[in-house]
Amino acid sequence: MTKRLLIIEDNTIHLILTKEFLERQGYLVVGLEDGSRLWTELEHYKPDLILLDLKLSKKVDGFTLLEQLQQSPWRHIPVIVVSAYAFAPQRQRALSLGARCYLTKPTALTTIATAVETELFKAVPVGHLSC
């Protein structure tokens, strides 16, 4: 069964590149430029994994979304953070709020794909590092 991914990323170019790359890897992908439609997409799309940017341009940031997710019926969905926040306090905060993996931008698309595969299948391809 094809796995479904949800990307929340306010940088349109990064969103499109990541979405298209992951689709070529065989995933079904929905992209959102902010978290305003997150709950609707969770209900209708039922993703297997979420890729989340922390700094979003609309009212709700990624930290808030992580916190809300952990207090929702959707808390079982693994979240991989892909963020430009490169400092330890942001990383620790995201992980403490339930993120399973924290990748710092710029991140190679192959690294994102490996992190997704690791989370979804709990298997790391030979020669690749996990989060």
Coordinates of N, CA and C in Angstrom, one line a residue:
M1 N 0.8 -1.2 0.0 CA 0.0 0.0 0.0 C 0.9 1.3 0.0
T2 N 0.6 2.2 -0.8 CA 1.3 3.4 -1.0 C 1.1 4.3 0.3
K3 N 2.2 4.8 0.8 CA 2.2 5.6 2.0 C 1.8 7.0 1.6
R4 N 1.1 7.7 2.5 CA 0.7 9.1 2.3 C 1.5 10.0 3.2
L5 N 2.0 11.1 2.6 CA 2.8 12.1 3.3 C 2.1 13.4 3.3
L6 N 2.2 14.2 4.3 CA 1.7 15.6 4.4 C 2.9 16.5 4.7
I7 N 3.1 17.5 3.8 CA 4.2 18.4 4.0 C 3.5 19.8 4.4
I8 N 4.0 20.4 5.5 CA 3.6 21.7 5.8 C 4.9 22.6 5.8
E9 N 4.9 23.4 4.7 CA 6.1 24.2 4.4 C 5.7 25.5 3.7
D10 N 6.1 26.7 4.3 CA 5.6 27.9 3.7 C 6.5 28.4 2.6
N11 N 7.6 27.8 2.4 CA 8.5 28.2 1.2 C 8.0 27.4 0.0
T12 N 7.3 28.1 -0.9 CA 6.7 27.4 -2.0 C 7.7 26.5 -2.8
I13 N 8.9 27.1 -3.1 CA 9.8 26.3 -3.9 C 10.3 25.1 -3.2
H14 N 10.6 25.2 -1.9 CA 11.0 24.0 -1.1 C 9.8 23.0 -1.0
L15 N 8.6 23.5 -0.9 CA 7.4 22.6 -0.9 C 7.3 21.8 -2.2
I16 N 7.4 22.5 -3.3 CA 7.2 21.9 -4.6 C 8.4 20.9 -4.8
L17 N 9.6 21.3 -4.6 CA 10.7 20.4 -4.8 C 10.6 19.1 -4.0
T18 N 10.3 19.3 -2.7 CA 10.2 18.1 -1.8 C 9.1 17.2 -2.2
K19 N 7.9 17.8 -2.5 CA 6.7 17.1 -2.9 C 7.0 16.2 -4.1
E20 N 7.6 16.9 -5.2 CA 7.8 16.2 -6.4 C 8.9 15.1 -6.2
F21 N 9.9 15.3 -5.4 CA 10.9 14.3 -5.2 C 10.3 13.1 -4.5
L22 N 9.5 13.3 -3.5 CA 9.0 12.2 -2.7 C 7.9 11.5 -3.5
E23 N 7.2 12.2 -4.4 CA 6.3 11.5 -5.3 C 7.0 10.6 -6.3
R24 N 8.2 11.0 -6.7 CA 9.0 10.1 -7.6 C 9.5 8.9 -6.8
Q25 N 9.6 9.0 -5.5 CA 10.0 7.9 -4.7 C 8.8 6.9 -4.4
G26 N 7.6 7.3 -4.9 CA 6.5 6.4 -4.8 C 5.5 6.7 -3.7
Y27 N 5.6 7.9 -3.1 CA 4.7 8.3 -2.0 C 3.6 9.1 -2.6
L28 N 2.4 9.1 -2.0 CA 1.4 10.1 -2.3 C 1.6 11.3 -1.4
V29 N 1.6 12.5 -1.9 CA 2.0 13.6 -1.1 C 1.0 14.8 -1.3
V30 N 0.6 15.4 -0.2 CA -0.2 16.6 -0.1 C 0.7 17.6 0.5
G31 N 0.7 18.9 -0.1 CA 1.5 19.9 0.5 C 0.6 21.1 1.0
L32 N 0.9 21.6 2.1 CA 0.2 22.8 2.6 C 1.2 23.9 2.9
E33 N 0.9 25.2 2.6 CA 1.8 26.3 2.8 C 1.7 26.9 4.2
D34 N 0.7 26.4 5.0 CA 0.6 26.8 6.4 C -0.3 25.7 7.1
G35 N -0.5 25.9 8.4 CA -1.2 24.9 9.1 C -2.7 25.1 9.2
S36 N -3.2 26.0 8.5 CA -4.6 26.4 8.7 C -5.6 25.2 8.3
R37 N -5.1 24.4 7.3 CA -6.0 23.3 6.8 C -5.5 21.9 7.4
L38 N -4.6 22.0 8.4 CA -4.0 20.7 8.9 C -5.1 19.8 9.3
W39 N -6.0 20.2 10.1 CA -7.0 19.3 10.7 C -8.0 18.7 9.7
T40 N -8.3 19.5 8.7 CA -9.1 19.0 7.6 C -8.4 18.0 6.8
E41 N -7.1 18.2 6.5 CA -6.3 17.2 5.7 C -6.1 16.0 6.5
L42 N -5.9 16.1 7.8 CA -5.8 14.9 8.7 C -7.0 14.0 8.6
E43 N -8.1 14.6 8.7 CA -9.4 13.9 8.6 C -9.7 13.3 7.3
H44 N -9.4 14.0 6.2 CA -9.7 13.5 4.9 C -8.6 12.7 4.2
Y45 N -7.4 13.1 4.4 CA -6.3 12.5 3.7 C -5.6 11.3 4.5
K46 N -5.7 11.4 5.9 CA -5.2 10.4 6.8 C -3.7 10.1 6.4
P47 N -2.8 11.0 6.6 CA -1.4 10.7 6.2 C -0.7 9.8 7.2
D48 N 0.3 9.1 6.7 CA 1.1 8.2 7.5 C 2.2 8.9 8.1
L49 N 2.6 10.1 7.6 CA 3.7 10.8 8.2 C 3.6 12.3 7.8
I50 N 4.1 13.2 8.7 CA 4.0 14.6 8.4 C 5.4 15.2 8.4
L51 N 5.8 15.9 7.4 CA 7.0 16.7 7.3 C 6.6 18.1 7.7
L52 N 7.2 18.7 8.7 CA 6.8 20.0 9.2 C 7.9 21.0 9.3
D53 N 7.7 22.2 8.8 CA 8.6 23.3 9.0 C 8.1 24.0 10.3
L54 N 9.0 24.6 11.0 CA 8.7 25.2 12.3 C 8.3 26.7 12.1
K55 N 9.0 27.3 11.2 CA 8.7 28.8 11.0 C 7.7 28.9 9.8
L56 N 6.5 29.1 10.1 CA 5.5 29.3 9.1 C 5.0 30.7 9.1
S57 N 4.6 31.2 7.9 CA 4.3 32.6 7.7 C 2.9 33.0 8.2
K58 N 2.1 32.1 8.5 CA 0.7 32.4 9.0 C 0.7 32.5 10.5
K59 N -0.5 32.5 11.1 CA -0.7 32.7 12.5 C -0.1 31.6 13.4
V60 N -0.2 30.3 12.9 CA 0.3 29.2 13.7 C 1.7 28.7 13.3
D61 N 2.6 28.6 14.2 CA 3.9 28.1 13.9 C 4.0 26.6 14.1
G62 N 5.1 26.0 13.7 CA 5.2 24.6 13.8 C 5.3 24.0 15.2
F63 N 5.8 24.8 16.1 CA 5.8 24.3 17.5 C 4.4 24.2 18.0
T64 N 3.6 25.1 17.7 CA 2.2 25.1 18.1 C 1.5 23.9 17.5
L65 N 1.7 23.6 16.2 CA 1.1 22.5 15.6 C 1.6 21.2 16.2
L66 N 2.9 21.1 16.5 CA 3.4 19.9 17.2 C 2.7 19.7 18.5
E67 N 2.5 20.7 19.3 CA 1.9 20.6 20.6 C 0.4 20.2 20.4
Q68 N -0.3 20.8 19.5 CA -1.7 20.4 19.2 C -1.8 19.0 18.7
L69 N -0.9 18.6 17.9 CA -0.9 17.2 17.4 C -0.8 16.2 18.5
Q70 N 0.1 16.5 19.5 CA 0.3 15.5 20.6 C -0.9 15.4 21.5
Q71 N -1.8 16.4 21.5 CA -2.9 16.4 22.3 C -4.2 16.0 21.5
S72 N -4.0 15.4 20.3 CA -5.1 15.1 19.5 C -5.2 13.6 19.2
P73 N -6.2 13.2 18.6 CA -6.3 11.8 18.2 C -5.3 11.4 17.1
W74 N -4.6 12.4 16.5 CA -3.6 12.1 15.5 C -2.2 12.0 16.0
R75 N -2.0 11.9 17.3 CA -0.7 11.9 17.9 C 0.2 10.7 17.5
H76 N -0.5 9.7 17.0 CA 0.3 8.5 16.5 C 1.0 8.8 15.2
I77 N 0.7 9.8 14.5 CA 1.3 10.1 13.2 C 2.8 10.6 13.4
P78 N 3.8 10.0 12.9 CA 5.1 10.5 13.1 C 5.3 11.8 12.4
V79 N 6.1 12.7 13.0 CA 6.4 14.0 12.5 C 7.9 14.1 12.4
I80 N 8.3 14.5 11.2 CA 9.7 14.9 10.9 C 9.8 16.4 10.7
V81 N 10.6 17.0 11.5 CA 10.7 18.5 11.4 C 11.9 18.7 10.4
V82 N 11.6 19.7 9.5 CA 12.7 20.1 8.5 C 12.6 21.7 8.7
S83 N 13.7 22.2 9.4 CA 13.6 23.6 9.8 C 15.0 24.3 9.6
A84 N 14.9 25.6 9.4 CA 16.1 26.4 9.4 C 16.6 26.7 10.8
Y85 N 15.8 26.5 11.8 CA 16.3 26.6 13.2 C 17.4 25.6 13.5
A86 N 18.6 26.1 13.6 CA 19.7 25.2 13.7 C 20.3 25.1 15.1
F87 N 19.7 25.7 16.1 CA 20.2 25.7 17.5 C 19.6 24.6 18.3
A88 N 20.3 24.2 19.3 CA 19.9 23.1 20.2 C 18.6 23.3 20.9
P89 N 18.3 24.5 21.4 CA 17.1 24.7 22.1 C 15.8 24.5 21.2
Q90 N 15.9 24.9 20.0 CA 14.7 24.6 19.1 C 14.6 23.2 18.8
R91 N 15.7 22.5 18.6 CA 15.7 21.1 18.3 C 15.2 20.3 19.5
Q92 N 15.6 20.6 20.7 CA 15.2 20.0 21.9 C 13.7 20.2 22.1
R93 N 13.2 21.4 21.9 CA 11.8 21.8 22.1 C 11.0 20.9 21.1
A94 N 11.3 20.9 19.8 CA 10.6 20.1 18.8 C 10.5 18.6 19.2
L95 N 11.6 18.1 19.6 CA 11.7 16.7 20.0 C 10.9 16.4 21.3
S96 N 10.9 17.3 22.2 CA 10.1 17.2 23.4 C 8.6 17.3 23.1
L97 N 8.2 18.0 22.1 CA 6.8 18.1 21.7 C 6.4 17.0 20.8
G98 N 7.2 16.0 20.5 CA 6.8 14.8 19.8 C 7.4 14.6 18.5
A99 N 8.2 15.5 18.0 CA 8.9 15.2 16.7 C 9.7 14.0 16.8
R100 N 9.7 13.1 15.8 CA 10.5 11.9 15.8 C 11.9 12.1 15.2
C101 N 12.1 13.2 14.4 CA 13.3 13.4 13.8 C 13.4 14.9 13.5
Y102 N 14.6 15.5 13.5 CA 14.8 16.9 13.3 C 15.9 17.1 12.3
L103 N 15.6 17.6 11.1 CA 16.5 17.9 10.1 C 16.7 19.4 9.9
T104 N 17.9 19.9 9.8 CA 18.2 21.3 9.6 C 18.4 21.6 8.2
K105 N 17.7 22.7 7.7 CA 17.9 23.2 6.4 C 19.2 23.9 6.3
P106 N 19.8 23.9 5.1 CA 19.4 23.1 3.9 C 19.6 21.6 4.1
T107 N 18.7 20.9 3.7 CA 18.7 19.4 3.8 C 18.6 18.8 2.4
A108 N 19.4 17.9 2.1 CA 19.3 17.2 0.8 C 18.0 16.4 0.7
L109 N 17.4 16.4 -0.4 CA 16.2 15.7 -0.6 C 16.4 14.2 -0.3
T110 N 17.6 13.7 -0.6 CA 17.8 12.3 -0.3 C 17.8 12.0 1.2
T111 N 18.3 13.0 1.9 CA 18.3 12.9 3.4 C 16.9 12.9 3.9
I112 N 16.0 13.7 3.4 CA 14.6 13.7 3.8 C 14.0 12.4 3.4
A113 N 14.2 11.9 2.2 CA 13.7 10.6 1.8 C 14.1 9.5 2.8
T114 N 15.4 9.5 3.2 CA 15.9 8.5 4.1 C 15.2 8.5 5.4
A115 N 15.0 9.8 5.9 CA 14.3 10.0 7.2 C 12.9 9.5 7.1
V116 N 12.2 9.7 6.0 CA 10.9 9.3 5.8 C 10.8 7.8 5.8
E117 N 11.7 7.1 5.0 CA 11.8 5.7 5.0 C 12.1 5.1 6.3
T118 N 13.0 5.7 7.0 CA 13.3 5.2 8.4 C 12.1 5.2 9.3
E119 N 11.4 6.3 9.3 CA 10.3 6.4 10.2 C 9.1 5.5 9.8
L120 N 8.9 5.4 8.5 CA 7.7 4.6 8.0 C 8.0 3.1 8.1
F121 N 9.2 2.7 7.8 CA 9.5 1.3 7.7 C 10.5 0.8 8.7
K122 N 11.0 1.8 9.5 CA 12.0 1.4 10.6 C 13.1 0.6 10.0
A123 N 13.6 1.0 8.8 CA 14.7 0.3 8.2 C 15.6 1.4 7.6
V124 N 16.9 1.3 7.8 CA 17.8 2.2 7.2 C 18.6 1.5 6.1
P125 N 18.5 2.1 4.8 CA 19.2 1.4 3.7 C 20.8 1.4 4.1
V126 N 21.4 0.4 3.5 CA 22.9 0.3 3.8 C 23.6 1.6 3.3
G127 N 24.5 2.1 4.1 CA 25.2 3.3 3.8 C 24.6 4.6 4.1
H128 N 23.3 4.5 4.7 CA 22.6 5.8 5.0 C 22.6 5.9 6.5
L129 N 22.5 7.2 6.9 CA 22.4 7.5 8.4 C 20.9 7.8 8.7
S130 N 20.5 7.4 9.9 CA 19.1 7.8 10.3 C 19.2 9.1 11.0
C131 N 18.0 9.7 11.3 CA 18.0 10.9 12.1 C 18.5 10.8 13.5

